[in-house]
Coordinates of C-alpha atoms in Angstrom, one line a residue:
Chain A
M1 CA -48.1 47.4 -1.8
K2 CA -45.3 45.0 -1.4
I3 CA -43.2 47.6 -0.1
G4 CA -46.0 48.2 2.5
A5 CA -46.6 44.8 3.5
L6 CA -42.8 44.3 4.1
A7 CA -42.8 47.4 6.4
L8 CA -45.8 46.3 8.0
R9 CA -44.0 43.0 8.7
I10 CA -40.8 44.7 10.1
I11 CA -42.9 46.8 12.4
Q12 CA -44.7 44.0 13.5
Q13 CA -41.6 42.1 14.2
F14 CA -40.1 44.8 16.3
V15 CA -43.1 45.1 18.4
R16 CA -42.8 41.4 19.1
D17 CA -39.3 41.8 20.1
R18 CA -39.5 44.2 23.0
R19 CA -35.6 44.0 24.1
T20 CA -34.7 45.2 20.4
L21 CA -37.2 47.7 20.6
A22 CA -35.8 48.6 24.1
L23 CA -32.2 48.7 22.8
L24 CA -33.3 51.3 20.3
F25 CA -34.7 53.8 22.6
V26 CA -33.2 53.2 26.0
A27 CA -29.7 52.5 24.8
P28 CA -28.6 55.5 23.3
L29 CA -30.1 57.8 26.6
F30 CA -28.0 55.3 28.6
V31 CA -24.8 56.1 26.7
L32 CA -25.4 59.4 26.4
T33 CA -25.8 59.6 30.4
L34 CA -22.8 57.8 31.1
M35 CA -20.6 60.4 28.9
K36 CA -22.2 63.4 30.7
L37 CA -21.4 61.7 33.9
V38 CA -17.7 61.3 32.9
F39 CA -17.4 64.5 30.8
D40 CA -19.4 66.8 33.1
G41 CA -18.5 65.7 36.9
Q42 CA -16.6 67.7 39.6
N43 CA -13.3 69.5 38.5
V44 CA -10.3 67.4 39.0
A45 CA -8.1 69.0 41.8
P46 CA -4.6 67.2 41.4
D47 CA -3.1 66.5 44.8
I48 CA 0.3 67.9 45.6
G49 CA 2.5 67.1 48.1
V50 CA 4.5 70.3 49.1
V51 CA 7.6 70.6 50.8
E52 CA 9.2 73.6 52.5
L53 CA 7.2 76.1 50.2
P54 CA 7.2 79.6 50.9
S55 CA 3.4 80.4 52.5
T56 CA 2.5 82.8 49.6
V57 CA 2.7 80.0 47.2
T58 CA 1.2 77.5 49.3
E59 CA -1.9 80.3 49.5
Q60 CA -2.1 80.8 45.9
L61 CA -2.1 77.1 45.3
T62 CA -5.0 76.8 47.6
S63 CA -7.1 79.2 46.2
A64 CA -6.5 77.9 42.9
D65 CA -8.2 74.6 43.8
A66 CA -5.3 72.5 44.2
D67 CA -5.2 69.7 47.3
L68 CA -2.1 70.3 49.3
D69 CA -0.5 68.1 51.5
T70 CA 2.8 69.5 53.3
Y71 CA 5.4 67.3 54.1
T72 CA 8.5 68.0 56.0
S73 CA 10.9 65.8 54.0
I74 CA 11.1 65.5 50.5
D75 CA 11.3 61.5 50.9
N76 CA 8.3 61.0 52.9
A77 CA 6.4 63.1 49.9
M78 CA 8.2 61.1 47.3
A79 CA 7.4 57.7 48.9
D80 CA 3.3 58.6 48.7
L81 CA 3.6 59.8 45.3
R82 CA 4.9 56.3 44.2
G83 CA 2.3 54.8 46.3
G84 CA -0.3 56.7 44.1
K85 CA -1.7 58.8 46.8
L86 CA -0.4 62.1 45.0
D87 CA -0.3 63.5 41.6
A88 CA 2.8 65.8 42.0
V89 CA 5.4 66.9 44.6
L90 CA 6.4 70.6 44.6
A91 CA 9.7 71.3 46.5
F92 CA 12.0 74.4 47.0
Q93 CA 15.8 73.2 46.9
D94 CA 18.1 76.0 47.2
G95 CA 15.5 78.7 46.7
K96 CA 14.6 76.8 43.3
P97 CA 11.5 75.5 42.8
S98 CA 11.5 71.8 41.7
L99 CA 8.6 69.6 40.3
T100 CA 8.1 66.0 40.3
L101 CA 4.9 64.5 38.4
E102 CA 3.8 61.1 38.8
G103 CA 3.4 61.1 35.0
S104 CA 1.0 57.9 34.0
D105 CA -1.6 60.4 33.0
P106 CA -0.8 63.0 30.4
T107 CA -4.3 64.8 31.4
M108 CA -3.3 65.2 34.9
N109 CA 0.3 66.1 34.2
K110 CA -0.9 69.1 32.1
A111 CA -3.4 69.9 34.8
V112 CA -0.3 70.1 37.1
L113 CA 2.2 71.9 35.1
L114 CA -0.4 74.8 34.2
L115 CA -1.6 75.2 37.8
I116 CA 2.0 75.5 38.8
Q117 CA 3.4 77.7 36.0
N118 CA 0.6 79.9 36.7
T119 CA 1.0 80.3 40.4
L120 CA 4.8 80.9 40.1
R121 CA 4.2 83.6 37.4
N122 CA 2.7 85.4 40.1
Q123 CA 5.6 85.3 42.6
V124 CA 8.2 87.9 42.8
N125 CA 10.9 85.8 41.8
R126 CA 9.8 85.4 38.0
D127 CA 12.1 83.5 36.5
A128 CA 12.0 80.7 39.1
T129 CA 10.7 78.4 36.3
P130 CA 10.7 74.7 38.1
V131 CA 12.9 71.8 37.0
V132 CA 10.3 69.2 35.8
T133 CA 11.0 65.6 36.7
Y134 CA 8.9 62.6 35.9
L135 CA 8.4 59.6 38.0
H136 CA 6.8 57.6 35.7
G137 CA 6.8 58.0 31.8
T138 CA 8.2 61.4 29.9
A139 CA 7.1 64.9 28.8
N140 CA 6.3 63.8 25.4
M141 CA 4.3 60.5 26.3
A142 CA 1.0 61.0 24.4
S143 CA -2.2 60.5 25.3
F144 CA -2.6 57.1 23.7
D145 CA 0.5 55.8 25.3
S146 CA -1.2 56.5 28.5
F147 CA -4.8 54.9 27.8
G148 CA -3.6 52.3 25.3
P149 CA -2.9 49.8 27.7
V150 CA -6.7 50.0 28.7
L151 CA -7.4 49.8 24.9
I152 CA -5.5 46.6 24.9
G153 CA -7.2 45.3 27.5
F154 CA -10.7 46.5 25.9
F155 CA -10.2 45.0 22.8
S156 CA -9.3 41.4 23.9
F157 CA -12.3 41.6 26.2
F158 CA -14.7 43.0 23.5
F159 CA -13.9 40.3 20.5
V160 CA -13.7 37.4 22.7
F161 CA -16.9 38.3 24.3
L162 CA -18.7 38.5 21.0
L163 CA -17.1 35.4 19.7
A164 CA -18.1 33.4 22.8
G165 CA -21.5 34.5 22.8
V166 CA -22.3 34.1 19.2
S167 CA -20.8 30.5 19.0
F168 CA -22.3 29.2 22.4
L169 CA -25.6 30.8 21.1
R170 CA -25.1 28.6 17.9
E171 CA -24.6 25.8 19.7
R172 CA -28.0 26.2 20.8
T173 CA -29.8 27.4 18.0
S174 CA -28.5 24.5 15.5
G175 CA -29.8 22.1 17.9
T176 CA -26.2 20.4 18.6
L177 CA -26.7 21.7 22.4
E178 CA -29.7 19.3 22.9
R179 CA -27.8 16.4 21.1
L180 CA -24.7 17.0 23.0
L181 CA -27.3 17.0 26.3
A182 CA -28.6 13.7 25.2
T183 CA -24.9 12.2 25.7
P184 CA -23.5 11.5 29.3
I185 CA -21.7 14.8 29.3
R186 CA -21.8 16.7 32.5
R187 CA -23.2 20.3 32.6
H188 CA -19.5 21.6 33.8
E189 CA -17.7 19.6 30.9
I190 CA -19.7 21.4 28.4
V191 CA -18.3 24.8 30.2
A192 CA -15.1 23.6 30.7
G193 CA -14.5 22.4 27.7
Y194 CA -15.6 25.9 26.0
L195 CA -13.0 27.4 28.4
A196 CA -10.6 24.9 26.9
G197 CA -11.0 25.6 23.3
F198 CA -11.6 29.2 23.4
G199 CA -8.9 29.4 25.8
L200 CA -6.3 28.5 23.2
F201 CA -7.6 31.1 20.6
A202 CA -7.8 33.7 23.5
L203 CA -4.3 32.8 24.2
L204 CA -3.0 33.2 20.3
Q205 CA -4.9 36.8 20.5
A206 CA -3.5 38.2 23.7
T207 CA -0.1 37.2 22.1
L208 CA -0.8 39.2 19.1
I209 CA -2.5 42.0 20.7
A210 CA 0.7 42.4 23.1
A211 CA 3.4 42.2 20.5
Y212 CA 1.7 44.2 17.9
S213 CA 1.1 47.3 20.4
V214 CA 4.4 46.8 21.8
K215 CA 6.5 46.1 18.5
V216 CA 4.5 47.5 16.0
L217 CA 2.6 50.5 17.5
D218 CA 5.9 51.0 19.4
M219 CA 3.5 51.8 22.6
Y220 CA 5.1 53.0 26.0
M221 CA 6.1 50.0 27.7
V222 CA 8.7 49.5 30.7
G223 CA 7.3 46.2 32.3
S224 CA 7.6 42.7 31.5
I225 CA 5.7 41.4 28.2
G226 CA 4.8 38.2 29.9
Y227 CA 2.8 39.8 33.0
M228 CA 1.1 41.6 30.2
L229 CA 0.1 38.3 28.7
L230 CA -1.2 37.1 31.8
I231 CA -3.2 39.9 32.4
N232 CA -4.6 39.9 28.5
L233 CA -5.5 36.2 29.0
L234 CA -7.1 36.7 31.9
L235 CA -9.4 39.3 30.8
A236 CA -10.2 37.1 27.8
L237 CA -11.0 34.4 30.1
T238 CA -13.5 36.6 32.0
A239 CA -15.0 38.0 28.6
L240 CA -15.1 34.1 27.6
T241 CA -17.1 33.1 30.7
L242 CA -19.1 36.1 30.3
G243 CA -19.6 36.0 26.6
T244 CA -21.4 32.2 27.1
L245 CA -23.3 33.0 30.2
L246 CA -25.2 35.9 28.7
S247 CA -25.8 34.0 25.7
S248 CA -28.1 32.0 27.5
F249 CA -30.2 35.2 27.7
A250 CA -30.0 35.5 23.6
S251 CA -32.0 33.7 21.1
T252 CA -30.5 35.3 18.1
E253 CA -27.3 36.7 17.0
F254 CA -28.6 39.9 17.0
Q255 CA -29.4 39.8 20.7
I256 CA -26.0 39.2 21.4
I257 CA -24.8 42.5 19.7
Q258 CA -27.5 44.2 21.9
F259 CA -25.3 43.3 24.9
I260 CA -22.5 45.4 23.5
P261 CA -24.2 49.0 25.0
I262 CA -25.2 47.4 28.1
V263 CA -21.9 45.1 29.1
I264 CA -19.2 46.6 27.1
V265 CA -19.6 50.2 26.8
P266 CA -20.1 51.0 30.3
Q267 CA -16.9 49.1 31.2
A268 CA -14.9 51.2 28.5
F269 CA -15.8 54.3 30.3
F270 CA -15.0 53.0 33.7
S271 CA -11.8 51.2 33.0
G272 CA -9.6 54.5 33.0
L273 CA -9.9 55.5 29.4
F274 CA -11.3 58.5 31.1
N275 CA -10.5 60.1 34.4
L276 CA -12.6 58.6 36.9
E277 CA -11.7 61.3 39.3
A278 CA -13.9 63.6 37.4
M279 CA -16.9 61.8 38.3
N280 CA -19.4 61.6 41.4
P281 CA -17.5 59.4 44.0
W282 CA -20.6 57.3 44.3
L283 CA -20.4 56.7 40.6
Q284 CA -17.2 55.9 40.9
K285 CA -17.7 52.9 42.8
L286 CA -19.6 51.3 40.1
S287 CA -16.1 50.5 38.2
H288 CA -15.5 48.2 41.3
I289 CA -18.1 45.5 39.6
M290 CA -16.4 46.0 35.9
P291 CA -13.8 43.0 35.1
L292 CA -12.2 45.6 32.8
Y293 CA -11.5 48.3 35.6
Y294 CA -9.3 45.5 37.0
G295 CA -7.6 44.3 33.9
A296 CA -6.8 47.7 32.6
D297 CA -5.3 49.0 36.2
A298 CA -3.0 45.9 36.0
M299 CA -2.0 46.7 32.2
R300 CA -1.2 50.4 33.0
G301 CA 0.6 49.2 36.0
I302 CA 2.8 47.0 34.0
M303 CA 3.4 49.0 31.0
I304 CA 3.6 52.4 32.3
R305 CA 4.9 52.0 35.6
G306 CA 6.8 48.7 35.3
E307 CA 5.0 47.3 38.4
G308 CA 5.7 44.0 39.6
W309 CA 3.3 41.0 40.9
G310 CA 2.9 42.4 44.1
D311 CA 1.2 45.7 43.0
W312 CA -1.3 44.0 40.7
S313 CA -1.7 40.6 42.4
V314 CA -5.3 41.8 43.7
D315 CA -6.6 42.7 40.1
V316 CA -5.5 39.1 39.0
Y317 CA -7.5 37.5 41.7
V318 CA -10.6 39.5 41.1
L319 CA -10.4 38.4 37.5
L320 CA -10.0 34.6 38.2
G321 CA -12.9 35.2 41.0
F322 CA -15.4 36.9 37.9
S323 CA -14.3 33.9 35.7
A324 CA -15.1 31.5 38.1
L325 CA -18.4 33.1 39.2
F326 CA -19.6 33.4 35.3
A327 CA -18.6 29.7 34.6
L328 CA -20.3 28.4 37.9
L329 CA -23.8 30.6 36.7
N330 CA -23.2 29.4 33.1
V331 CA -23.0 25.6 34.4
L332 CA -26.7 26.6 36.5
A333 CA -27.9 28.2 33.5
L334 CA -27.6 25.1 31.4
R335 CA -30.1 23.2 33.7
K336 CA -32.8 25.2 31.7
H337 CA -31.7 22.5 29.1
R338 CA -31.2 19.3 31.1
R339 CA -31.5 19.1 34.9
L340 CA -28.7 16.5 35.4
Chain B
M2 CA -27.0 0.4 40.5
G3 CA -23.6 -0.5 38.9
V4 CA -24.2 0.0 35.1
S5 CA -20.4 1.0 34.6
K6 CA -19.5 2.8 31.6
H7 CA -18.2 -0.4 30.0
S8 CA -20.3 -3.3 30.8
F9 CA -23.4 -2.1 28.4
I10 CA -20.7 -1.4 25.7
L11 CA -20.0 -5.2 25.8
E12 CA -23.6 -6.0 25.8
W13 CA -24.9 -5.2 22.5
S14 CA -26.0 -8.6 21.3
E15 CA -27.0 -9.5 25.1
P16 CA -28.4 -6.5 26.4
T17 CA -30.2 -7.8 29.2
M18 CA -26.8 -9.5 30.8
G19 CA -25.7 -6.5 32.9
A20 CA -29.3 -4.9 33.8
P21 CA -29.9 -3.7 36.9
L22 CA -32.4 -4.8 39.7
Q23 CA -33.7 -8.4 40.5
N24 CA -35.8 -8.8 37.7
S25 CA -33.8 -10.2 34.7
H26 CA -36.0 -8.4 32.1
P27 CA -37.0 -5.0 33.1
P28 CA -38.8 -3.3 30.7
A29 CA -36.9 -0.9 28.6
I30 CA -39.1 1.9 29.3
V31 CA -41.7 2.3 32.0
L32 CA -43.9 5.3 32.4
Q33 CA -46.0 5.8 35.0
D34 CA -48.9 8.6 35.2
V35 CA -46.4 11.1 33.7
S36 CA -47.2 15.0 33.0
R37 CA -45.1 17.6 31.8
S38 CA -46.2 21.4 31.1
F39 CA -44.2 24.1 29.9
N40 CA -45.4 27.8 30.7
H41 CA -48.6 26.7 32.3
R42 CA -49.4 24.7 29.0
T43 CA -49.8 20.9 29.4
I44 CA -47.6 19.1 27.0
I45 CA -47.8 15.5 28.3
N46 CA -51.2 14.7 30.2
N47 CA -50.8 11.8 32.5
V48 CA -49.4 9.4 30.2
S49 CA -48.6 5.5 31.1
L50 CA -46.6 3.5 29.0
T51 CA -44.5 0.2 29.0
V52 CA -42.2 -0.9 26.1
Q53 CA -40.4 -4.3 26.5
Q54 CA -36.9 -5.1 25.6
G55 CA -36.2 -5.7 21.9
E56 CA -39.5 -4.1 20.8
L57 CA -39.7 -1.7 17.8
F58 CA -42.3 0.9 19.1
G59 CA -43.6 3.6 17.0
L60 CA -44.8 7.1 18.3
L61 CA -47.4 8.1 15.8
G62 CA -49.2 11.7 16.2
P63 CA -49.6 15.2 14.3
S64 CA -46.7 17.9 15.2
G65 CA -47.3 19.5 18.6
S66 CA -48.9 16.3 19.9
G67 CA -46.0 16.3 22.4
K68 CA -43.8 13.2 20.5
T69 CA -40.6 14.9 21.2
T70 CA -41.3 15.9 25.0
L71 CA -42.5 12.1 25.7
I72 CA -39.1 11.1 24.2
K73 CA -37.3 13.5 26.4
L74 CA -39.1 12.1 29.3
M75 CA -38.5 8.5 28.4
T76 CA -34.9 9.1 28.3
G77 CA -34.4 11.6 31.4
I78 CA -33.0 14.3 29.2
D79 CA -36.2 16.1 30.5
R80 CA -37.5 15.7 34.4
T81 CA -41.4 14.8 34.8
D82 CA -43.6 17.4 36.7
S83 CA -45.5 14.5 38.4
G84 CA -45.4 10.7 37.6
T85 CA -42.5 8.5 37.3
A86 CA -40.2 7.3 34.5
H87 CA -37.9 4.0 34.4
M88 CA -35.4 2.8 32.0
F89 CA -34.0 -0.6 32.2
G90 CA -35.4 -0.9 36.1
V91 CA -33.2 2.4 36.8
T92 CA -35.4 5.5 37.9
L93 CA -34.8 8.6 35.6
P94 CA -33.5 10.9 35.3
K95 CA -29.9 9.6 35.7
L96 CA -26.8 10.4 34.3
E97 CA -25.3 6.8 33.9
M98 CA -28.6 6.0 32.0
L99 CA -27.6 8.4 29.1
H100 CA -24.8 5.9 28.3
R101 CA -28.0 3.5 27.6
F102 CA -29.5 5.1 24.6
G103 CA -28.6 6.4 21.2
Y104 CA -30.3 9.6 20.2
M105 CA -31.3 10.9 16.9
A106 CA -32.8 14.5 17.4
Q107 CA -35.5 16.0 14.9
S108 CA -33.0 18.4 13.5
D109 CA -29.8 17.4 12.5
A110 CA -27.7 18.5 15.2
L111 CA -24.3 18.2 13.6
Y112 CA -21.4 20.4 13.1
M113 CA -21.4 21.9 9.5
E114 CA -17.8 23.2 9.2
L115 CA -16.5 19.5 10.5
S116 CA -16.6 16.5 8.3
G117 CA -18.8 13.5 8.5
R118 CA -15.7 11.7 10.3
Q119 CA -14.9 14.7 12.8
N120 CA -18.7 14.4 14.1
M121 CA -18.5 11.1 14.5
A122 CA -15.3 11.1 16.3
F123 CA -16.6 13.8 18.7
F124 CA -19.7 12.4 19.5
G125 CA -18.2 8.9 19.9
K126 CA -15.7 10.4 22.4
L127 CA -18.5 11.9 24.6
Y128 CA -19.9 8.2 24.9
G129 CA -16.3 7.2 25.9
L130 CA -15.2 5.6 22.6
K131 CA -11.2 5.6 22.5
R132 CA -8.7 4.9 19.6
A133 CA -9.0 1.6 17.7
A134 CA -12.5 1.0 19.2
L135 CA -13.8 4.2 18.1
Q136 CA -12.3 3.6 14.5
Q137 CA -13.6 0.4 14.0
R138 CA -17.1 1.5 15.4
M139 CA -17.1 4.6 12.9
E140 CA -16.4 2.5 10.1
E141 CA -19.3 -0.1 11.3
A142 CA -21.7 2.8 11.6
A143 CA -20.7 4.5 8.3
G144 CA -20.9 1.4 6.6
L145 CA -24.4 0.8 7.8
V146 CA -25.8 4.2 6.6
D147 CA -23.7 3.9 3.5
L148 CA -21.5 6.8 4.1
T149 CA -18.1 5.3 4.2
D150 CA -17.3 7.2 0.8
H151 CA -18.1 10.5 2.0
L152 CA -16.7 10.9 5.6
N153 CA -13.9 13.7 4.6
K154 CA -16.2 16.1 3.6
P155 CA -17.6 18.9 5.5
V156 CA -21.2 18.3 6.5
G157 CA -22.1 21.6 5.0
A158 CA -21.8 19.7 1.6
Y159 CA -24.2 17.1 2.6
S160 CA -27.5 16.7 1.0
G161 CA -30.2 16.5 3.6
G162 CA -30.6 12.7 3.5
M163 CA -27.0 12.4 3.9
K164 CA -27.4 14.2 7.3
R165 CA -29.9 12.3 8.7
R166 CA -28.3 9.3 7.6
L167 CA -25.0 10.5 9.4
S168 CA -27.4 11.6 12.7
L169 CA -28.2 7.7 12.6
A170 CA -25.1 6.7 12.3
I171 CA -23.7 8.6 15.4
A172 CA -26.7 7.4 17.5
L173 CA -25.7 3.7 16.4
M174 CA -22.0 4.2 17.1
H175 CA -21.8 3.3 20.9
R176 CA -24.1 0.2 20.4
P177 CA -26.7 1.1 22.8
S178 CA -29.3 -1.1 24.3
L179 CA -32.0 1.5 23.6
L180 CA -32.3 3.8 20.2
V181 CA -34.8 6.8 20.1
L182 CA -35.0 8.0 17.1
D183 CA -37.2 11.1 16.2
E184 CA -38.2 11.1 12.7
P185 CA -35.4 9.2 11.5
T186 CA -36.2 8.9 7.8
V187 CA -37.5 12.5 6.6
G188 CA -35.7 13.4 3.6
I189 CA -34.3 9.9 3.0
D190 CA -35.0 8.3 -0.5
P191 CA -37.2 5.3 -0.3
V192 CA -34.6 2.7 -1.4
L193 CA -32.2 3.8 1.7
R194 CA -35.3 4.2 3.7
R195 CA -36.2 0.4 2.9
S196 CA -32.5 -0.6 4.0
I197 CA -32.6 1.6 7.1
W198 CA -35.8 0.1 8.3
Q199 CA -34.3 -3.8 7.5
E200 CA -31.6 -2.7 9.8
L201 CA -33.8 -1.4 12.4
K202 CA -35.7 -4.7 12.6
Q203 CA -32.2 -6.7 12.8
L204 CA -31.3 -4.6 15.7
T205 CA -34.6 -5.5 17.3
E206 CA -33.9 -8.9 16.6
Q207 CA -30.3 -8.6 18.5
G208 CA -32.3 -7.2 21.4
T209 CA -32.0 -3.7 20.9
T210 CA -35.2 -1.6 22.0
I211 CA -36.1 1.0 19.4
I212 CA -38.4 4.0 19.8
V213 CA -39.1 5.9 16.8
T214 CA -41.5 8.8 16.1
T215 CA -42.9 9.0 12.8
H216 CA -45.8 10.4 10.8
V217 CA -45.0 8.4 7.8
M218 CA -47.8 6.0 8.0
D219 CA -46.2 3.2 5.9
E220 CA -43.4 3.3 8.3
A221 CA -46.0 3.1 11.4
E222 CA -47.0 -0.3 9.9
K223 CA -43.6 -2.0 10.7
C224 CA -43.7 -1.3 14.3
D225 CA -44.3 -3.9 16.6
R226 CA -46.8 -1.8 18.6
L227 CA -48.0 2.0 18.1
G228 CA -48.6 4.6 20.3
L229 CA -51.3 7.0 18.8
I230 CA -51.0 10.1 20.5
R231 CA -52.8 13.3 20.3
E232 CA -53.0 16.5 22.5
G233 CA -50.4 15.0 25.1
R234 CA -52.3 11.6 25.6
F235 CA -52.3 8.2 24.0
I236 CA -55.6 7.9 22.3
A237 CA -54.6 4.0 21.4
V238 CA -51.5 1.8 22.3
D239 CA -51.6 -1.4 20.2
S240 CA -50.0 -3.4 17.4
P241 CA -51.2 -2.0 14.0
A242 CA -53.2 -5.2 13.1
N243 CA -54.9 -4.8 16.4
L244 CA -55.4 -1.1 15.6
L245 CA -57.0 -1.7 11.9
A246 CA -59.1 -4.6 13.4
Q247 CA -60.6 -2.4 16.4
T248 CA -61.5 0.3 14.0
G249 CA -62.2 -1.6 11.2
C250 CA -60.4 0.7 8.8
S251 CA -58.1 -0.4 5.9
S252 CA -55.3 1.7 7.0
I253 CA -53.3 3.3 10.1
E254 CA -53.9 6.8 8.8
E255 CA -57.7 6.0 8.9
A256 CA -57.8 4.6 12.1
F257 CA -55.5 7.4 13.5
I258 CA -58.2 9.7 11.9
A259 CA -61.5 7.3 13.5
L260 CA -59.6 7.2 17.0
G261 CA -59.2 11.0 16.9
T262 CA -62.8 11.7 16.3
R263 CA -63.9 9.4 18.9
M264 CA -61.7 10.9 21.5
E265 CA -63.5 14.1 20.6
G266 CA -66.6 12.5 21.0
G267 CA -65.7 11.6 24.6
A268 CA -66.1 8.0 23.7
V269 CA -62.4 6.7 24.8
S270 CA -61.6 7.3 28.4

């Protein structure tokens, strides 16, 4: 009897809480759909720049679904490889094939190598195995080295988001926000105070994560650790402002947790953990509204390609823009509690 | 009006000195035809009220009658849907006026992880108190509510009564000319309750205006005037003695019930 009563109470609570109900049924479908879109999209066709290639080879590569760009000079091809327009450059020098891979994405490396080897094997000159060089990274760079930078960004984002969301919510449910708003503090001062207080911990967290992944996990890292810290801190700042903003729309800690599949998981998919080129092009555009995409892009550039400020300054501005937008919206959301 | 951040802190014993407007003694609170509703439910229904400076005014009513909402309208924390609210002659809501009153909320809005001293220092700083002045006011307010020996303990380890006292101390710390106390003595033992009421009386003698909500009837009798509130409107506003005389009852509790039945019968306009 008691068990029945308890079960009934829980069912009644669930029915009252529509959002939890929606989470239970809609969220798994949502995440599964995302995964399907990511893994089951179009085939990845590597972009290969070719220089002075025998026409038989070119034909074979084209029929094997590669996007070929013909160059007349190796220098132009290499420039486009550096600029990220190409995945690899195949050239014939002194009758021998030489292959240069962009190298950041091990999956793409493998795809290109397989394609080239199969093509050349069918050629008359059977022992013409290409000389393979890497623009970034090395042949034995593991997958983890490639998405490690993304994971670093993801985890600092995730935990700061949760922490900020829950503690701002506590402020509301414990009545201290109401008490706070009976003092002459301005709404933007509350938001700024949260930024400053949490900013300190975010900085510590960013330092710890960066040091740990480079020194302890020995992740592939050719860039500046200072830049890494900067990006990590900006990501944490975005997570902080987004977390406090969204906590205005939750009334319990549990409802904060419900934001994870809605806000956090999609960002993980779109941030470069998986190759977005396999995805429908219009869906790829979704990544542009996700803060983590910009953070991951910069982190990868810094750690794997050793890029400098000029290569990812846009990411920095976008992240700052996101933070400013979320903070501003938060100031507005506080109007719900006090108009002044 | 030029109510600067610092002038009012100094006018504790003479709260009218820097008061704005031509009138040297504007009422502490004036509400005119104030209404407020949430989600199409009317919580405060066309209420008018004037509280003079130095008055100890009690708001008495069952829970859900709109006491807390009324307090938020009086202090400009919330905005009226219709009607006007003035504090010391200044139209509300106004951010500067948040300096002028001390507020003790119904829930103990305290940070449980922090010590009593840290809580006091935090709120004190929000009112612009600094260093020596902050220290002095903290000692003073803590002494008033008998918490001096417990200031270094985390608030999570406080008893219910100690938390109420700390909330009261925080409300007193910046020496406001208006004190707004929402159920201040819940969970406080009778001895301390008496000493707190003595303290409140003394503050009104020095010119501080106090508005207190309660549903403890013997406390209600200690107020200069009482506003009996039901379903978002006043069913009577008068001194405890007059309320008793008017209804012919022997206690405020009975008077409240008598007036309530009358309202239901439609006898009170």
